Amino acid sequence: MNLSDPIMKSAHHVALGEWAPCYTASEYEDEMLSIAKREARAGESPAAAFARLCEERDQRIEALFLAARKADHDARHDRERDERPTVERLSVRAKLMADMLAKAKRSRRTGETEEQAFTRLLDSDPAMQNLYKQHLGR
Amino acid sequence: MIHYLGQLSPEVIRVYAAALEHRRSFGEPPSADVVRRLAREEGASEGAALVLCRWEALSEHGTAISLAVADRWRVIVHDRETLLAILATERLPRATLRLFDGRGVPNRMIRTYAEGWAEAVR
């Protein structure tokens, strides 16, 4: 394995659990394909060369594959962490809207639709106005 | 450490290589339908190809579904190679895995079933 190549050096250490990935999963996977293309034998397609290298347990391919999986896992973990506050925020807003709708339903006057009651309360009821401000995140 | 990539058939690895090439060209992996067609053309396990290329597998209704989502759909494992592909990715599915005869495959048993497939399905 040529460890003077930065991506191979990274893959080697990531596969051993020594380093965190510093390339994306796609970059590690692209490097696997590049190796297969470079090392395809006469009459052998890159896909067949890739299959041969996997079967031969080529250390570079195994390291790159494991590094790609680790990078993929880390990226997914980061995405989930970033998305969690958004989900929590949205669920708070949904709860506030549900509270406002329930209040409008309870306060509905004869002949008044829920929408009309909602609007009336927004114009006249301080508690409803406060809920609406919270809903807007103000 | 066991690297399961080397235990996968050349047919399924060729499908994986084609999927990588597709992603390199188009910026995204091939659709499940394309992966299944490639697998059929190569004579590879469709289940294993879907796992490697898209982290998906076949549901009990024969449609490709994500292994990342735990929901009411069950993933049916038709062959040993699908389990080997799951092991190769070093990811644990959230979807419920079942053998084609209905028996469940808990995550902690994937390796056992893959290594003892012949006995498991007898």
XYZ file of C-alpha atoms in Angstrom, chain B residues 5-111:
107
model
C -16.326 -7.494 0.963
C -13.920 -10.208 -0.190
C -16.539 -12.896 0.457
C -19.085 -11.359 -1.896
C -19.462 -12.853 -5.360
C -17.741 -11.168 -8.332
C -21.210 -10.694 -9.844
C -22.465 -8.505 -7.010
C -19.160 -6.605 -6.818
C -19.450 -5.824 -10.537
C -22.919 -4.371 -9.894
C -21.455 -2.296 -7.054
C -18.679 -1.048 -9.367
C -21.278 -0.098 -11.982
C -23.262 1.772 -9.304
C -20.132 3.681 -8.229
C -19.436 4.568 -11.852
C -23.044 5.722 -12.216
C -22.750 7.924 -9.145
C -19.473 9.339 -10.390
C -21.101 10.237 -13.719
C -24.494 11.452 -12.553
C -23.818 12.620 -9.008
C -26.195 10.157 -7.373
C -26.504 6.389 -7.051
C -28.630 4.484 -9.561
C -32.293 3.955 -8.735
C -33.421 0.712 -7.121
C -34.938 -0.387 -10.439
C -31.642 0.156 -12.230
C -29.717 -1.703 -9.510
C -32.126 -4.644 -9.763
C -31.832 -4.697 -13.537
C -28.026 -4.596 -13.323
C -28.132 -7.441 -10.791
C -30.315 -9.564 -13.061
C -28.036 -8.885 -16.036
C -24.963 -9.872 -14.007
C -26.647 -12.883 -12.421
C -26.075 -11.340 -8.976
C -28.261 -11.421 -5.878
C -30.711 -8.505 -6.157
C -30.901 -8.242 -2.379
C -27.128 -8.020 -1.947
C -26.805 -5.515 -4.797
C -29.464 -3.270 -3.266
C -27.727 -3.420 0.115
C -24.325 -2.475 -1.301
C -25.486 0.150 -3.768
C -28.380 1.792 -1.916
C -28.626 0.399 1.671
C -31.989 -1.038 0.678
C -33.435 -4.531 0.462
C -36.527 -6.249 -0.858
C -39.735 -6.099 1.170
C -42.195 -8.946 1.478
C -44.015 -7.338 -1.464
C -40.921 -7.392 -3.653
C -40.323 -3.642 -3.532
C -37.029 -2.059 -2.525
C -37.183 -0.383 0.879
C -34.627 1.416 3.008
C -32.797 -0.549 5.674
C -32.305 2.711 7.588
C -35.971 3.027 8.495
C -37.729 0.905 11.073
C -41.328 0.620 9.974
C -44.012 -1.958 9.414
C -42.439 -3.285 6.207
C -40.320 -6.365 6.611
C -37.181 -7.034 4.645
C -37.023 -10.547 3.291
C -33.590 -12.144 3.086
C -33.613 -14.553 0.173
C -29.956 -15.550 0.190
C -26.758 -15.653 2.201
C -25.148 -12.999 0.052
C -27.627 -10.350 1.214
C -26.504 -10.989 4.798
C -22.830 -10.903 3.736
C -23.468 -7.558 2.016
C -25.026 -6.192 5.212
C -21.996 -7.401 7.197
C -19.635 -5.845 4.622
C -21.202 -2.419 5.105
C -20.654 -2.650 8.884
C -24.050 -1.013 9.371
C -26.954 -2.421 11.349
C -30.374 -2.309 9.697
C -33.252 -0.643 11.479
C -35.757 -2.496 9.313
C -36.923 -5.916 10.492
C -35.083 -8.728 8.732
C -36.871 -11.998 8.012
C -35.886 -15.146 6.188
C -38.111 -16.183 3.292
C -39.806 -18.721 5.562
C -40.867 -15.964 7.990
C -38.284 -16.473 10.724
C -36.843 -13.267 12.142
C -33.144 -12.434 11.886
C -32.179 -10.198 14.827
C -29.158 -7.956 14.199
C -27.061 -9.932 16.657
C -27.702 -13.077 14.591
C -26.811 -11.720 11.121
C -23.261 -13.056 11.301
